[in-house]
JSON list of C-alpha atoms in Angstrom, two decimals:
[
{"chain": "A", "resi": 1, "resn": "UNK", "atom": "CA", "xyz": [-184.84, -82.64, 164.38]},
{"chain": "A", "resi": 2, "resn": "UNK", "atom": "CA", "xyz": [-188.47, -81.65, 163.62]},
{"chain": "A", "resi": 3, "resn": "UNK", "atom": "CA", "xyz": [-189.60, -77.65, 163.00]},
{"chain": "A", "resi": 4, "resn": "UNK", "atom": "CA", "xyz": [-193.45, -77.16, 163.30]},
{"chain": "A", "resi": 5, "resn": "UNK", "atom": "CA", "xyz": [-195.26, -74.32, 162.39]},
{"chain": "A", "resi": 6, "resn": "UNK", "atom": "CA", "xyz": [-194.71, -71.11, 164.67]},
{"chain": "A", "resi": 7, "resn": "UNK", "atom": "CA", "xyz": [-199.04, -70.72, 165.36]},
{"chain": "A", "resi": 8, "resn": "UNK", "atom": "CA", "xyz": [-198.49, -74.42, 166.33]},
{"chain": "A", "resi": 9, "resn": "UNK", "atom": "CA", "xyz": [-200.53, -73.95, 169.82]},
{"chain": "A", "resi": 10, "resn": "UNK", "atom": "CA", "xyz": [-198.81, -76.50, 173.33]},
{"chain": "A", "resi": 11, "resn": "UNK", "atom": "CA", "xyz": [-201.64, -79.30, 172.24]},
{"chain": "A", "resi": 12, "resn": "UNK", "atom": "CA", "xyz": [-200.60, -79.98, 168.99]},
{"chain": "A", "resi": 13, "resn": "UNK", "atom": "CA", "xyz": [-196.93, -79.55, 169.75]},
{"chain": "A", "resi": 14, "resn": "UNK", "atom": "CA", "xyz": [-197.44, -82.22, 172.21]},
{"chain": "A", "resi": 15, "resn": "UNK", "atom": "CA", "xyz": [-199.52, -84.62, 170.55]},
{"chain": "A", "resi": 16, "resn": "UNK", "atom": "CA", "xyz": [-196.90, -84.61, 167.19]},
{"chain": "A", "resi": 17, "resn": "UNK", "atom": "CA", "xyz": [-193.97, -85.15, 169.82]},
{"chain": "A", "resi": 18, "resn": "UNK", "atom": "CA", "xyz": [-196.11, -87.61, 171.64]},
{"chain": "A", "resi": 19, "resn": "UNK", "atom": "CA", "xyz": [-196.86, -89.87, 168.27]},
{"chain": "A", "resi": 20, "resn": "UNK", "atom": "CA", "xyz": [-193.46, -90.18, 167.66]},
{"chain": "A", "resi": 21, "resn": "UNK", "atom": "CA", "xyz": [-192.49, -91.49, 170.95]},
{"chain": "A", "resi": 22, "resn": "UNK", "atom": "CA", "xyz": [-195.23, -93.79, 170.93]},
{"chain": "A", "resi": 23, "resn": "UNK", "atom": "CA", "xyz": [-194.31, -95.06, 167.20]},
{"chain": "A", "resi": 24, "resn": "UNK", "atom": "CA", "xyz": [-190.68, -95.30, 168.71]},
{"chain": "A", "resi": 25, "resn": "UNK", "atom": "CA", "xyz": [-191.96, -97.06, 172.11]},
{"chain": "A", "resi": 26, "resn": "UNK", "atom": "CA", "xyz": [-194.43, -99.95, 170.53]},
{"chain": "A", "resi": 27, "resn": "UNK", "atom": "CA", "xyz": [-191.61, -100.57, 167.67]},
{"chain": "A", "resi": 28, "resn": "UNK", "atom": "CA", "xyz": [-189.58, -101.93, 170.94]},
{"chain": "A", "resi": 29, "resn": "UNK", "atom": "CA", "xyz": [-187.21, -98.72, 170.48]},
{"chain": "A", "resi": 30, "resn": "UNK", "atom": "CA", "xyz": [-185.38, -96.67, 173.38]},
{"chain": "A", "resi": 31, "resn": "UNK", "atom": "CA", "xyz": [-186.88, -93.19, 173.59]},
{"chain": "A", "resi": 32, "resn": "UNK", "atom": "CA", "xyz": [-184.56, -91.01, 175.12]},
{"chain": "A", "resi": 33, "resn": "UNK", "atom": "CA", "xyz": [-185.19, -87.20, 175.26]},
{"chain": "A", "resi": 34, "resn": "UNK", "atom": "CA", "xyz": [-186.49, -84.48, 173.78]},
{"chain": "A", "resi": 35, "resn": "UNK", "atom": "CA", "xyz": [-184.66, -80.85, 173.65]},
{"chain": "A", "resi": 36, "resn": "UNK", "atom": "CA", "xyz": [-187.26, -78.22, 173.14]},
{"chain": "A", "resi": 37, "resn": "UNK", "atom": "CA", "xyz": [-185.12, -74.92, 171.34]},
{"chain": "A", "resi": 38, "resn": "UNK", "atom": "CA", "xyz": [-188.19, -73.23, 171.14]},
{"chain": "A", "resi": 39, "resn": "UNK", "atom": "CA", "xyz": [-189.34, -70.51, 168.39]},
{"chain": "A", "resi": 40, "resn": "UNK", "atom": "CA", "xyz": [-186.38, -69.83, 166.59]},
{"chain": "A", "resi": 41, "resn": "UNK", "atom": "CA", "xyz": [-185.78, -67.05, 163.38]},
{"chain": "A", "resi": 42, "resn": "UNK", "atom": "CA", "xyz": [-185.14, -69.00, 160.26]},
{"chain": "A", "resi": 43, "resn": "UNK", "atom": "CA", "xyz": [-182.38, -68.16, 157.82]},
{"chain": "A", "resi": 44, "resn": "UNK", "atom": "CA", "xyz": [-184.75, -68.03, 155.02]},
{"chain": "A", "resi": 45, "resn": "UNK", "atom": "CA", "xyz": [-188.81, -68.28, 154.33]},
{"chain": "A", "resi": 46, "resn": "UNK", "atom": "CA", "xyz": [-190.41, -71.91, 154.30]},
{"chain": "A", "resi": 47, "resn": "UNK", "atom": "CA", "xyz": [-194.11, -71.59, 152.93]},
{"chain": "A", "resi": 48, "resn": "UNK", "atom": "CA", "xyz": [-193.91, -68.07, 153.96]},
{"chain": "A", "resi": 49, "resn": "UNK", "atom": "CA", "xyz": [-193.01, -68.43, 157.05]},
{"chain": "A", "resi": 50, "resn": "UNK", "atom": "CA", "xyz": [-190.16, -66.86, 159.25]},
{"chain": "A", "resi": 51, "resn": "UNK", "atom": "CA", "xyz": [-190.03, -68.92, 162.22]},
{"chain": "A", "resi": 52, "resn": "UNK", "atom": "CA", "xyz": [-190.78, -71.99, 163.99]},
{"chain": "A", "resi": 53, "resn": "UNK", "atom": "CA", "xyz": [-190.74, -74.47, 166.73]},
{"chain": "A", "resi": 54, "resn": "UNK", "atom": "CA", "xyz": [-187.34, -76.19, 167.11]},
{"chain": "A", "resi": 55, "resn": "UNK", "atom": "CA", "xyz": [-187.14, -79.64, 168.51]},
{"chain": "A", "resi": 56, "resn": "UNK", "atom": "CA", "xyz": [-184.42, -82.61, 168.58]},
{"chain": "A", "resi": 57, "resn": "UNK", "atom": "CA", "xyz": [-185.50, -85.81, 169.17]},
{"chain": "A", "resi": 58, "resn": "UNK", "atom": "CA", "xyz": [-183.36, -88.64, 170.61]},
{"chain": "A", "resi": 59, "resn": "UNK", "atom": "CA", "xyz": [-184.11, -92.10, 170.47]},
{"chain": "A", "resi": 60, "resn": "UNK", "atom": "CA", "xyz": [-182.78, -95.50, 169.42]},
{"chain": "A", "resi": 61, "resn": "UNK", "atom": "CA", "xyz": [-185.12, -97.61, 166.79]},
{"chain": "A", "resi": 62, "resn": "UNK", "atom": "CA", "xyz": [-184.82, -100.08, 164.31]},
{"chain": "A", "resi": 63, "resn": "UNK", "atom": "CA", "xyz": [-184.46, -98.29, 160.90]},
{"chain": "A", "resi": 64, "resn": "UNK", "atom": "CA", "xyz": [-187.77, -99.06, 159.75]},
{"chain": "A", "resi": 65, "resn": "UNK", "atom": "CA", "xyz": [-189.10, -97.27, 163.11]},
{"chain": "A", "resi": 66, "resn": "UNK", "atom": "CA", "xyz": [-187.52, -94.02, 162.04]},
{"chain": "A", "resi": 67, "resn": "UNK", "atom": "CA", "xyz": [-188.98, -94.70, 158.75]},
{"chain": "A", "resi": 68, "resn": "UNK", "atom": "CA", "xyz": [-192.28, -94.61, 159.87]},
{"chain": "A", "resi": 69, "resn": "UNK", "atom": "CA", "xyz": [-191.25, -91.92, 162.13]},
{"chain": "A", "resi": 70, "resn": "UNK", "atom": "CA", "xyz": [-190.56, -89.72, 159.38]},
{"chain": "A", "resi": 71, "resn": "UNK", "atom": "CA", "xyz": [-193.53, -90.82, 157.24]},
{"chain": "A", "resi": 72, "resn": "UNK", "atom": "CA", "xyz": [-196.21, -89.55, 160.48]},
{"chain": "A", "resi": 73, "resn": "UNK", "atom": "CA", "xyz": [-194.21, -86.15, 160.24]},
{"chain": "A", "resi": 74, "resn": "UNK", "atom": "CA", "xyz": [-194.34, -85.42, 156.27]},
{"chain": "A", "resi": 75, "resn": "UNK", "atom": "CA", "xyz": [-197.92, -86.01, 156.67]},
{"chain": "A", "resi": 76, "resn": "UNK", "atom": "CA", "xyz": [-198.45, -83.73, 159.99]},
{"chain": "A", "resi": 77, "resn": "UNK", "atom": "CA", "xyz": [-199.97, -80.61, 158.23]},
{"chain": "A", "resi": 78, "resn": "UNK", "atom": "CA", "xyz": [-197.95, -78.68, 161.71]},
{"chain": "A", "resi": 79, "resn": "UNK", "atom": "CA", "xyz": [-194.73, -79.79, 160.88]},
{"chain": "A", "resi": 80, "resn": "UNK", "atom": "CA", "xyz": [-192.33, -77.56, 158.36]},
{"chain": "A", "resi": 81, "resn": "UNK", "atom": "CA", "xyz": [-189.71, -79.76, 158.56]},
{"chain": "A", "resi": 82, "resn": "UNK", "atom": "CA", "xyz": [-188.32, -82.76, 160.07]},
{"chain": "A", "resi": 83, "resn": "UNK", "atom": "CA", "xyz": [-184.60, -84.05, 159.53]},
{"chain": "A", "resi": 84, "resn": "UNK", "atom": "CA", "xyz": [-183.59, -87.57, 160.70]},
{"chain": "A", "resi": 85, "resn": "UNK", "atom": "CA", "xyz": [-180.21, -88.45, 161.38]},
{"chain": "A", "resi": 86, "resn": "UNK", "atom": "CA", "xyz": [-179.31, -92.13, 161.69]},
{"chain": "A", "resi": 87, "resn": "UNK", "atom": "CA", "xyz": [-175.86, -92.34, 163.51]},
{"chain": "A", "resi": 88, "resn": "UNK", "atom": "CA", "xyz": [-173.56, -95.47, 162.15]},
{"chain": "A", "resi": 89, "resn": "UNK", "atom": "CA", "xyz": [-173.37, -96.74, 165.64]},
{"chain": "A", "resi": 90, "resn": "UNK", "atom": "CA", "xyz": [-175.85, -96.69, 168.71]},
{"chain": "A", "resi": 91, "resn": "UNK", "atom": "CA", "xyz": [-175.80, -94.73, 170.98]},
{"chain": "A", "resi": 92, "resn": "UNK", "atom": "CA", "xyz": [-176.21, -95.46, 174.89]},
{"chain": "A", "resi": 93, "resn": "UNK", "atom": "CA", "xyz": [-179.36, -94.63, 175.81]},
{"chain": "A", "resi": 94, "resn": "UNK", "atom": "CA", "xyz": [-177.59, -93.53, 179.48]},
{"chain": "A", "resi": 95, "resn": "UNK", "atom": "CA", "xyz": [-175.60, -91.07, 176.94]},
{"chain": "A", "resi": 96, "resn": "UNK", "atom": "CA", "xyz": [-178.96, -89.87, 175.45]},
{"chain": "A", "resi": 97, "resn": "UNK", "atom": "CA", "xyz": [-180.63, -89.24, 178.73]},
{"chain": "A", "resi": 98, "resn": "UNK", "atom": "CA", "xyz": [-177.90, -87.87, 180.66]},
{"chain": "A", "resi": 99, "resn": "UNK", "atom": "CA", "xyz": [-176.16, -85.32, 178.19]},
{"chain": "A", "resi": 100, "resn": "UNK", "atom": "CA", "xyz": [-178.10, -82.22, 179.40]},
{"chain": "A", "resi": 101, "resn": "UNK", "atom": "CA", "xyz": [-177.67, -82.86, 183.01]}
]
């Protein structure tokens, strides 16, 4: 999951999202979707701000992929937050592109 900043404007969004899938993609990973939640309330200020954009990335990588993943998004100045979540076994990439369907 990755929060950016609520003044965030659709180019920036996209080209944060659009690094990590191509971090994920040359690293010979499976990128698999991307749920947008949208501008959501927090439950408490971050850097004085109330809100942000919401998204869950799925994908399956290599550890060292999400790594460097995570590295490109504590150095975006538009992301808050970003949370990875390795899972103990993979997941099907038919299971990550077919869940919201």
């Amino acid at each position: 999951m990755v929060i950016l900043r609520p003044d965030a404007d659709e180019e920036t969004r996209a080209s944060i999202l659009n690094r990590a899938k191509e971090i994920v993609i040359n690293d010979q990973g499976d990128w698999g979707k991307v749920d947008e939640w949208g501008k959501r309330r927090f439950a408490y200020e971050i850097d004085h701000m109330n809100e942000g954009y919401y998204f869950v990335l799925y994908f399956q990588a290599e550890p060292k992929t999400l790594d460097e993943v995570t590295r490109v998004f504590k150095i975006a100045d538009a992301v808050v937050r970003a949370m990875p979540v390795r899972h103990g076994e993979p997941v099907a990439a038919a299971a990550i592109t077919t869940s919201e369907e």
